[in-house]
Amino acid sequence: YDTAWVAMIPSRNSVNQPCFPQCLDWILENQREDGSWGLSPSHSLLVKDSLSSTLACLLALSKWGVGDNQVQRGLIFIKKHGWAVDNKDQISPVGFRILFPSMIKYAEKMNLNLPLGPDIVNLAISNRDLAIERALQSDFKGNVSNLEYMAEGLGELCQWKELMVHQRENGSLFDSPAATA
């Protein structure tokens, strides 16, 4: 997941080239047999983690126009496991309700046609909007670990001046490569 977000950073010299091509290479070389990326998908309760990692990798590959075969295999994985998106019995990675739907929207902007039914997509986006609205209505300072930590999923809603006070000495935000990217 984090590697995919770092792979999406454009080079300072050319916005058409990745800043970290070795991250893109890692994605190309480390797809699982079932078409996913991430934790071992063999654990039946961790499908959401594999969906998040897989979608992030698909976004990175699509952004740079590489890995057509890997993209197709990843889309097949998402099609087979899309049922888990709104399954309450599945263990959700931190921020899944905000991050996964935000990646769906990003995929739409990139014209990456995800094989998810409109009911699942609409429900996921509705749940994301509700989660963000609730977090913004509460004490924002107390919600750092719940909302700001997911900067990559907030897009235009991200309050960068407020967020930058959390930048670590090493330059990262919350020691999270994805949020920093």
mmCIF file of N, CA, C and O in Angstrom, residues 53-134:
data_model
loop_
_atom_site.group_PDB
_atom_site.id
_atom_site.type_symbol
_atom_site.label_atom_id
_atom_site.label_comp_id
_atom_site.label_asym_id
_atom_site.label_seq_id
_atom_site.Cartn_x
_atom_site.Cartn_y
_atom_site.Cartn_z
ATOM 1 N N SER A 53 -4.473 -2.615 -0.774
ATOM 2 C CA SER A 53 -3.135 -2.679 -1.369
ATOM 3 C C SER A 53 -3.216 -2.873 -2.873
ATOM 4 O O SER A 53 -2.468 -2.245 -3.635
ATOM 5 N N THR A 54 -4.121 -3.719 -3.300
ATOM 6 C CA THR A 54 -4.261 -3.995 -4.729
ATOM 7 C C THR A 54 -4.731 -2.762 -5.481
ATOM 8 O O THR A 54 -4.168 -2.408 -6.523
ATOM 9 N N LEU A 55 -5.727 -2.078 -4.950
ATOM 10 C CA LEU A 55 -6.217 -0.883 -5.639
ATOM 11 C C LEU A 55 -5.141 0.197 -5.681
ATOM 12 O O LEU A 55 -4.955 0.855 -6.710
ATOM 13 N N ALA A 56 -4.399 0.380 -4.605
ATOM 14 C CA ALA A 56 -3.316 1.374 -4.608
ATOM 15 C C ALA A 56 -2.273 1.026 -5.673
ATOM 16 O O ALA A 56 -1.792 1.904 -6.400
ATOM 17 N N CYS A 57 -1.930 -0.244 -5.787
ATOM 18 C CA CYS A 57 -0.961 -0.672 -6.807
ATOM 19 C C CYS A 57 -1.513 -0.459 -8.214
ATOM 20 O O CYS A 57 -0.780 -0.027 -9.119
ATOM 21 N N LEU A 58 -2.788 -0.732 -8.413
ATOM 22 C CA LEU A 58 -3.399 -0.498 -9.721
ATOM 23 C C LEU A 58 -3.367 0.984 -10.089
ATOM 24 O O LEU A 58 -3.128 1.343 -11.250
ATOM 25 N N LEU A 59 -3.579 1.843 -9.100
ATOM 26 C CA LEU A 59 -3.519 3.284 -9.351
ATOM 27 C C LEU A 59 -2.115 3.693 -9.780
ATOM 28 O O LEU A 59 -1.951 4.484 -10.718
ATOM 29 N N ALA A 60 -1.108 3.162 -9.087
ATOM 30 C CA ALA A 60 0.279 3.507 -9.424
ATOM 31 C C ALA A 60 0.630 3.028 -10.837
ATOM 32 O O ALA A 60 1.204 3.781 -11.632
ATOM 33 N N LEU A 61 0.290 1.786 -11.150
ATOM 34 C CA LEU A 61 0.596 1.253 -12.482
ATOM 35 C C LEU A 61 -0.140 2.042 -13.568
ATOM 36 O O LEU A 61 0.430 2.372 -14.618
ATOM 37 N N SER A 62 -1.400 2.360 -13.309
ATOM 38 C CA SER A 62 -2.197 3.099 -14.287
ATOM 39 C C SER A 62 -1.684 4.520 -14.468
ATOM 40 O O SER A 62 -1.683 5.041 -15.584
ATOM 41 N N LYS A 63 -1.247 5.125 -13.385
ATOM 42 C CA LYS A 63 -0.729 6.498 -13.471
ATOM 43 C C LYS A 63 0.427 6.581 -14.456
ATOM 44 O O LYS A 63 0.541 7.531 -15.223
ATOM 45 N N TRP A 64 1.294 5.572 -14.429
ATOM 46 C CA TRP A 64 2.485 5.604 -15.284
ATOM 47 C C TRP A 64 2.310 4.798 -16.563
ATOM 48 O O TRP A 64 3.222 4.714 -17.374
ATOM 49 N N GLY A 65 1.137 4.205 -16.765
ATOM 50 C CA GLY A 65 0.859 3.493 -18.010
ATOM 51 C C GLY A 65 1.720 2.262 -18.222
ATOM 52 O O GLY A 65 2.115 1.966 -19.351
ATOM 53 N N VAL A 66 1.987 1.534 -17.148
ATOM 54 C CA VAL A 66 2.802 0.316 -17.239
ATOM 55 C C VAL A 66 2.051 -0.855 -16.614
ATOM 56 O O VAL A 66 1.075 -0.669 -15.903
ATOM 57 N N GLY A 67 2.540 -2.060 -16.890
ATOM 58 C CA GLY A 67 2.011 -3.247 -16.228
ATOM 59 C C GLY A 67 0.600 -3.622 -16.613
ATOM 60 O O GLY A 67 -0.200 -4.009 -15.752
ATOM 61 N N ASP A 68 0.289 -3.549 -17.896
ATOM 62 C CA ASP A 68 -1.081 -3.882 -18.340
ATOM 63 C C ASP A 68 -1.526 -5.258 -17.863
ATOM 64 O O ASP A 68 -2.672 -5.426 -17.428
ATOM 65 N N ASN A 69 -0.644 -6.240 -17.917
ATOM 66 C CA ASN A 69 -0.982 -7.590 -17.470
ATOM 67 C C ASN A 69 -1.275 -7.609 -15.968
ATOM 68 O O ASN A 69 -2.248 -8.215 -15.516
ATOM 69 N N GLN A 70 -0.446 -6.928 -15.191
ATOM 70 C CA GLN A 70 -0.663 -6.867 -13.743
ATOM 71 C C GLN A 70 -1.967 -6.145 -13.416
ATOM 72 O O GLN A 70 -2.689 -6.539 -12.498
ATOM 73 N N VAL A 71 -2.250 -5.083 -14.165
ATOM 74 C CA VAL A 71 -3.500 -4.348 -13.938
ATOM 75 C C VAL A 71 -4.693 -5.270 -14.185
ATOM 76 O O VAL A 71 -5.619 -5.324 -13.363
ATOM 77 N N GLN A 72 -4.674 -6.005 -15.282
ATOM 78 C CA GLN A 72 -5.790 -6.906 -15.590
ATOM 79 C C GLN A 72 -5.954 -7.971 -14.508
ATOM 80 O O GLN A 72 -7.080 -8.266 -14.084
ATOM 81 N N ARG A 73 -4.853 -8.537 -14.031
ATOM 82 C CA ARG A 73 -4.923 -9.541 -12.971
ATOM 83 C C ARG A 73 -5.432 -8.924 -11.664
ATOM 84 O O ARG A 73 -6.188 -9.558 -10.925
ATOM 85 N N GLY A 74 -5.019 -7.691 -11.369
ATOM 86 C CA GLY A 74 -5.507 -7.004 -10.172
ATOM 87 C C GLY A 74 -6.990 -6.709 -10.243
ATOM 88 O O GLY A 74 -7.717 -6.827 -9.258
ATOM 89 N N LEU A 75 -7.463 -6.329 -11.432
ATOM 90 C CA LEU A 75 -8.895 -6.077 -11.612
ATOM 91 C C LEU A 75 -9.705 -7.350 -11.415
ATOM 92 O O LEU A 75 -10.798 -7.312 -10.838
ATOM 93 N N ILE A 76 -9.170 -8.480 -11.852
ATOM 94 C CA ILE A 76 -9.848 -9.763 -11.635
ATOM 95 C C ILE A 76 -9.928 -10.061 -10.139
ATOM 96 O O ILE A 76 -10.970 -10.504 -9.642
ATOM 97 N N PHE A 77 -8.846 -9.779 -9.403
ATOM 98 C CA PHE A 77 -8.877 -9.979 -7.950
ATOM 99 C C PHE A 77 -9.964 -9.113 -7.318
ATOM 100 O O PHE A 77 -10.740 -9.582 -6.481
ATOM 101 N N ILE A 78 -10.031 -7.848 -7.705
ATOM 102 C CA ILE A 78 -11.042 -6.945 -7.149
ATOM 103 C C ILE A 78 -12.446 -7.436 -7.493
ATOM 104 O O ILE A 78 -13.344 -7.410 -6.646
ATOM 105 N N LYS A 79 -12.632 -7.900 -8.697
ATOM 106 C CA LYS A 79 -13.952 -8.416 -9.093
ATOM 107 C C LYS A 79 -14.351 -9.611 -8.222
ATOM 108 O O LYS A 79 -15.489 -9.699 -7.753
ATOM 109 N N LYS A 80 -13.426 -10.519 -7.988
ATOM 110 C CA LYS A 80 -13.717 -11.719 -7.195
ATOM 111 C C LYS A 80 -13.925 -11.418 -5.720
ATOM 112 O O LYS A 80 -14.618 -12.158 -5.019
ATOM 113 N N HIS A 81 -13.300 -10.345 -5.221
ATOM 114 C CA HIS A 81 -13.328 -10.081 -3.784
ATOM 115 C C HIS A 81 -14.035 -8.778 -3.405
ATOM 116 O O HIS A 81 -13.995 -8.367 -2.249
ATOM 117 N N GLY A 82 -14.688 -8.144 -4.367
ATOM 118 C CA GLY A 82 -15.392 -6.891 -4.099
ATOM 119 C C GLY A 82 -16.476 -7.025 -3.043
ATOM 120 O O GLY A 82 -16.828 -6.045 -2.381
ATOM 121 N N TRP A 83 -16.975 -8.217 -2.847
ATOM 122 C CA TRP A 83 -18.005 -8.468 -1.835
ATOM 123 C C TRP A 83 -17.537 -8.024 -0.445
ATOM 124 O O TRP A 83 -18.356 -7.702 0.414
ATOM 125 N N ALA A 84 -16.232 -8.012 -0.216
ATOM 126 C CA ALA A 84 -15.708 -7.714 1.124
ATOM 127 C C ALA A 84 -15.750 -6.230 1.473
ATOM 128 O O ALA A 84 -15.639 -5.873 2.644
ATOM 129 N N VAL A 85 -15.925 -5.367 0.478
ATOM 130 C CA VAL A 85 -15.871 -3.923 0.719
ATOM 131 C C VAL A 85 -16.833 -3.499 1.826
ATOM 132 O O VAL A 85 -16.473 -2.735 2.718
ATOM 133 N N ASP A 86 -18.048 -3.996 1.801
ATOM 134 C CA ASP A 86 -19.029 -3.593 2.825
ATOM 135 C C ASP A 86 -19.363 -4.728 3.789
ATOM 136 O O ASP A 86 -20.353 -4.660 4.514
ATOM 137 N N ASN A 87 -18.518 -5.751 3.833
ATOM 138 C CA ASN A 87 -18.760 -6.888 4.718
ATOM 139 C C ASN A 87 -18.261 -6.563 6.122
ATOM 140 O O ASN A 87 -17.071 -6.353 6.336
ATOM 141 N N LYS A 88 -19.185 -6.503 7.069
ATOM 142 C CA LYS A 88 -18.838 -6.115 8.445
ATOM 143 C C LYS A 88 -18.055 -7.194 9.196
ATOM 144 O O LYS A 88 -17.457 -6.932 10.231
ATOM 145 N N ASP A 89 -18.043 -8.421 8.698
ATOM 146 C CA ASP A 89 -17.279 -9.493 9.339
ATOM 147 C C ASP A 89 -15.796 -9.419 8.995
ATOM 148 O O ASP A 89 -14.979 -10.052 9.660
ATOM 149 N N GLN A 90 -15.462 -8.674 7.954
ATOM 150 C CA GLN A 90 -14.067 -8.530 7.544
ATOM 151 C C GLN A 90 -13.348 -7.535 8.447
ATOM 152 O O GLN A 90 -13.918 -6.522 8.853
ATOM 153 N N ILE A 91 -12.093 -7.812 8.740
ATOM 154 C CA ILE A 91 -11.261 -6.877 9.502
ATOM 155 C C ILE A 91 -10.868 -5.744 8.564
ATOM 156 O O ILE A 91 -10.358 -5.985 7.477
ATOM 157 N N SER A 92 -11.133 -4.515 9.001
ATOM 158 C CA SER A 92 -10.816 -3.353 8.165
ATOM 159 C C SER A 92 -9.485 -2.750 8.585
ATOM 160 O O SER A 92 -9.273 -2.483 9.768
ATOM 161 N N PRO A 93 -8.603 -2.499 7.612
ATOM 162 C CA PRO A 93 -7.388 -1.758 7.947
ATOM 163 C C PRO A 93 -7.775 -0.363 8.432
ATOM 164 O O PRO A 93 -8.860 0.141 8.103
ATOM 165 N N VAL A 94 -6.905 0.271 9.187
ATOM 166 C CA VAL A 94 -7.167 1.623 9.683
ATOM 167 C C VAL A 94 -7.496 2.519 8.497
ATOM 168 O O VAL A 94 -6.778 2.550 7.501
ATOM 169 N N GLY A 95 -8.610 3.207 8.582
ATOM 170 C CA GLY A 95 -8.995 4.170 7.569
ATOM 171 C C GLY A 95 -9.647 3.611 6.317
ATOM 172 O O GLY A 95 -9.903 4.353 5.368
ATOM 173 N N PHE A 96 -9.944 2.335 6.292
ATOM 174 C CA PHE A 96 -10.504 1.717 5.087
ATOM 175 C C PHE A 96 -11.754 2.453 4.606
ATOM 176 O O PHE A 96 -11.919 2.667 3.400
ATOM 177 N N ARG A 97 -12.612 2.860 5.539
ATOM 178 C CA ARG A 97 -13.880 3.518 5.157
ATOM 179 C C ARG A 97 -13.652 4.842 4.435
ATOM 180 O O ARG A 97 -14.524 5.309 3.710
ATOM 181 N N ILE A 98 -12.495 5.462 4.658
ATOM 182 C CA ILE A 98 -12.177 6.713 3.972
ATOM 183 C C ILE A 98 -11.252 6.455 2.779
ATOM 184 O O ILE A 98 -11.469 6.970 1.684
ATOM 185 N N LEU A 99 -10.239 5.654 2.985
ATOM 186 C CA LEU A 99 -9.210 5.477 1.965
ATOM 187 C C LEU A 99 -9.688 4.695 0.738
ATOM 188 O O LEU A 99 -9.413 5.098 -0.400
ATOM 189 N N PHE A 100 -10.366 3.586 0.943
ATOM 190 C CA PHE A 100 -10.762 2.763 -0.207
ATOM 191 C C PHE A 100 -11.717 3.525 -1.138
ATOM 192 O O PHE A 100 -11.488 3.566 -2.359
ATOM 193 N N PRO A 101 -12.770 4.155 -0.615
ATOM 194 C CA PRO A 101 -13.650 4.921 -1.508
ATOM 195 C C PRO A 101 -12.921 6.087 -2.189
ATOM 196 O O PRO A 101 -13.221 6.417 -3.340
ATOM 197 N N SER A 102 -11.973 6.692 -1.507
ATOM 198 C CA SER A 102 -11.208 7.775 -2.125
ATOM 199 C C SER A 102 -10.375 7.245 -3.285
ATOM 200 O O SER A 102 -10.242 7.904 -4.316
ATOM 201 N N MET A 103 -9.853 6.037 -3.128
ATOM 202 C CA MET A 103 -9.107 5.426 -4.232
ATOM 203 C C MET A 103 -10.046 5.061 -5.379
ATOM 204 O O MET A 103 -9.656 5.147 -6.553
ATOM 205 N N ILE A 104 -11.277 4.683 -5.067
ATOM 206 C CA ILE A 104 -12.264 4.420 -6.123
ATOM 207 C C ILE A 104 -12.474 5.695 -6.942
ATOM 208 O O ILE A 104 -12.486 5.659 -8.176
ATOM 209 N N LYS A 105 -12.633 6.820 -6.255
ATOM 210 C CA LYS A 105 -12.830 8.098 -6.951
ATOM 211 C C LYS A 105 -11.605 8.457 -7.794
ATOM 212 O O LYS A 105 -11.738 8.954 -8.915
ATOM 213 N N TYR A 106 -10.414 8.197 -7.248
ATOM 214 C CA TYR A 106 -9.179 8.458 -7.979
ATOM 215 C C TYR A 106 -9.122 7.577 -9.227
ATOM 216 O O TYR A 106 -8.741 8.037 -10.309
ATOM 217 N N ALA A 107 -9.525 6.330 -9.106
ATOM 218 C CA ALA A 107 -9.550 5.418 -10.248
ATOM 219 C C ALA A 107 -10.510 5.941 -11.322
ATOM 220 O O ALA A 107 -10.203 5.882 -12.518
ATOM 221 N N GLU A 108 -11.655 6.464 -10.902
ATOM 222 C CA GLU A 108 -12.612 7.034 -11.859
ATOM 223 C C GLU A 108 -11.989 8.181 -12.627
ATOM 224 O O GLU A 108 -12.143 8.289 -13.844
ATOM 225 N N LYS A 109 -11.254 9.053 -11.924
ATOM 226 C CA LYS A 109 -10.600 10.192 -12.582
ATOM 227 C C LYS A 109 -9.536 9.727 -13.580
ATOM 228 O O LYS A 109 -9.264 10.413 -14.557
ATOM 229 N N MET A 110 -8.951 8.565 -13.309
ATOM 230 C CA MET A 110 -7.915 8.022 -14.192
ATOM 231 C C MET A 110 -8.515 7.146 -15.296
ATOM 232 O O MET A 110 -7.777 6.561 -16.082
ATOM 233 N N ASN A 111 -9.830 7.038 -15.342
ATOM 234 C CA ASN A 111 -10.532 6.161 -16.294
ATOM 235 C C ASN A 111 -10.141 4.700 -16.119
ATOM 236 O O ASN A 111 -10.097 3.941 -17.094
ATOM 237 N N LEU A 112 -9.871 4.321 -14.890
ATOM 238 C CA LEU A 112 -9.610 2.920 -14.567
ATOM 239 C C LEU A 112 -10.948 2.319 -14.147
ATOM 240 O O LEU A 112 -11.494 2.663 -13.099
ATOM 241 N N ASN A 113 -11.484 1.464 -14.977
ATOM 242 C CA ASN A 113 -12.813 0.901 -14.772
ATOM 243 C C ASN A 113 -12.743 -0.257 -13.779
ATOM 244 O O ASN A 113 -12.353 -1.365 -14.138
ATOM 245 N N LEU A 114 -13.139 0.005 -12.547
ATOM 246 C CA LEU A 114 -13.109 -1.025 -11.510
ATOM 247 C C LEU A 114 -14.345 -1.911 -11.605
ATOM 248 O O LEU A 114 -15.460 -1.410 -11.771
ATOM 249 N N PRO A 115 -14.157 -3.216 -11.464
ATOM 250 C CA PRO A 115 -15.290 -4.148 -11.560
ATOM 251 C C PRO A 115 -16.045 -4.270 -10.238
ATOM 252 O O PRO A 115 -16.164 -5.341 -9.660
ATOM 253 N N LEU A 116 -16.539 -3.136 -9.767
ATOM 254 C CA LEU A 116 -17.345 -3.106 -8.543
ATOM 255 C C LEU A 116 -18.733 -2.620 -8.924
ATOM 256 O O LEU A 116 -18.868 -1.652 -9.671
ATOM 257 N N GLY A 117 -19.734 -3.270 -8.377
ATOM 258 C CA GLY A 117 -21.107 -2.872 -8.670
ATOM 259 C C GLY A 117 -21.413 -1.481 -8.151
ATOM 260 O O GLY A 117 -20.823 -1.024 -7.170
ATOM 261 N N PRO A 118 -22.351 -0.788 -8.809
ATOM 262 C CA PRO A 118 -22.693 0.577 -8.388
ATOM 263 C C PRO A 118 -23.221 0.645 -6.959
ATOM 264 O O PRO A 118 -23.000 1.643 -6.271
ATOM 265 N N ASP A 119 -23.905 -0.401 -6.492
ATOM 266 C CA ASP A 119 -24.408 -0.382 -5.117
ATOM 267 C C ASP A 119 -23.259 -0.350 -4.114
ATOM 268 O O ASP A 119 -23.296 0.403 -3.139
ATOM 269 N N ILE A 120 -22.239 -1.162 -4.358
ATOM 270 C CA ILE A 120 -21.077 -1.189 -3.459
ATOM 271 C C ILE A 120 -20.344 0.133 -3.511
ATOM 272 O O ILE A 120 -19.961 0.694 -2.482
ATOM 273 N N VAL A 121 -20.133 0.662 -4.719
ATOM 274 C CA VAL A 121 -19.419 1.933 -4.881
ATOM 275 C C VAL A 121 -20.178 3.062 -4.186
ATOM 276 O O VAL A 121 -19.594 3.831 -3.415
ATOM 277 N N ASN A 122 -21.468 3.160 -4.432
ATOM 278 C CA ASN A 122 -22.267 4.236 -3.825
ATOM 279 C C ASN A 122 -22.295 4.125 -2.308
ATOM 280 O O ASN A 122 -22.197 5.141 -1.606
ATOM 281 N N LEU A 123 -22.435 2.916 -1.788
ATOM 282 C CA LEU A 123 -22.438 2.721 -0.342
ATOM 283 C C LEU A 123 -21.082 3.098 0.250
ATOM 284 O O LEU A 123 -21.016 3.790 1.276
ATOM 285 N N ALA A 124 -20.000 2.680 -0.386
ATOM 286 C CA ALA A 124 -18.661 2.994 0.116
ATOM 287 C C ALA A 124 -18.426 4.500 0.126
ATOM 288 O O ALA A 124 -17.911 5.052 1.116
ATOM 289 N N ILE A 125 -18.811 5.184 -0.925
ATOM 290 C CA ILE A 125 -18.613 6.636 -1.002
ATOM 291 C C ILE A 125 -19.499 7.352 0.009
ATOM 292 O O ILE A 125 -19.072 8.296 0.672
ATOM 293 N N SER A 126 -20.723 6.889 0.174
ATOM 294 C CA SER A 126 -21.624 7.474 1.169
ATOM 295 C C SER A 126 -21.063 7.300 2.580
ATOM 296 O O SER A 126 -21.076 8.238 3.385
ATOM 297 N N ASN A 127 -20.555 6.099 2.880
ATOM 298 C CA ASN A 127 -19.950 5.849 4.196
ATOM 299 C C ASN A 127 -18.705 6.702 4.412
ATOM 300 O O ASN A 127 -18.455 7.180 5.514
ATOM 301 N N ARG A 128 -17.907 6.886 3.350
ATOM 302 C CA ARG A 128 -16.721 7.749 3.451
ATOM 303 C C ARG A 128 -17.127 9.173 3.788
ATOM 304 O O ARG A 128 -16.584 9.791 4.703
ATOM 305 N N ASP A 129 -18.095 9.706 3.051
ATOM 306 C CA ASP A 129 -18.532 11.078 3.274
ATOM 307 C C ASP A 129 -19.067 11.260 4.689
ATOM 308 O O ASP A 129 -18.788 12.273 5.345
ATOM 309 N N LEU A 130 -19.808 10.282 5.179
ATOM 310 C CA LEU A 130 -20.345 10.337 6.533
ATOM 311 C C LEU A 130 -19.219 10.292 7.569
ATOM 312 O O LEU A 130 -19.222 11.047 8.541
ATOM 313 N N ALA A 131 -18.227 9.428 7.362
ATOM 314 C CA ALA A 131 -17.101 9.325 8.293
ATOM 315 C C ALA A 131 -16.306 10.622 8.329
ATOM 316 O O ALA A 131 -15.905 11.093 9.410
ATOM 317 N N ILE A 132 -16.079 11.238 7.174
ATOM 318 C CA ILE A 132 -15.348 12.509 7.128
ATOM 319 C C ILE A 132 -16.156 13.599 7.803
ATOM 320 O O ILE A 132 -15.628 14.387 8.589
ATOM 321 N N GLU A 133 -17.450 13.646 7.521
ATOM 322 C CA GLU A 133 -18.320 14.666 8.123
ATOM 323 C C GLU A 133 -18.316 14.551 9.647
ATOM 324 O O GLU A 133 -18.195 15.556 10.348
ATOM 325 N N ARG A 134 -18.420 13.336 10.153
ATOM 326 C CA ARG A 134 -18.402 13.136 11.610
ATOM 327 C C ARG A 134 -17.080 13.572 12.211
ATOM 328 O O ARG A 134 -17.043 14.197 13.271
#
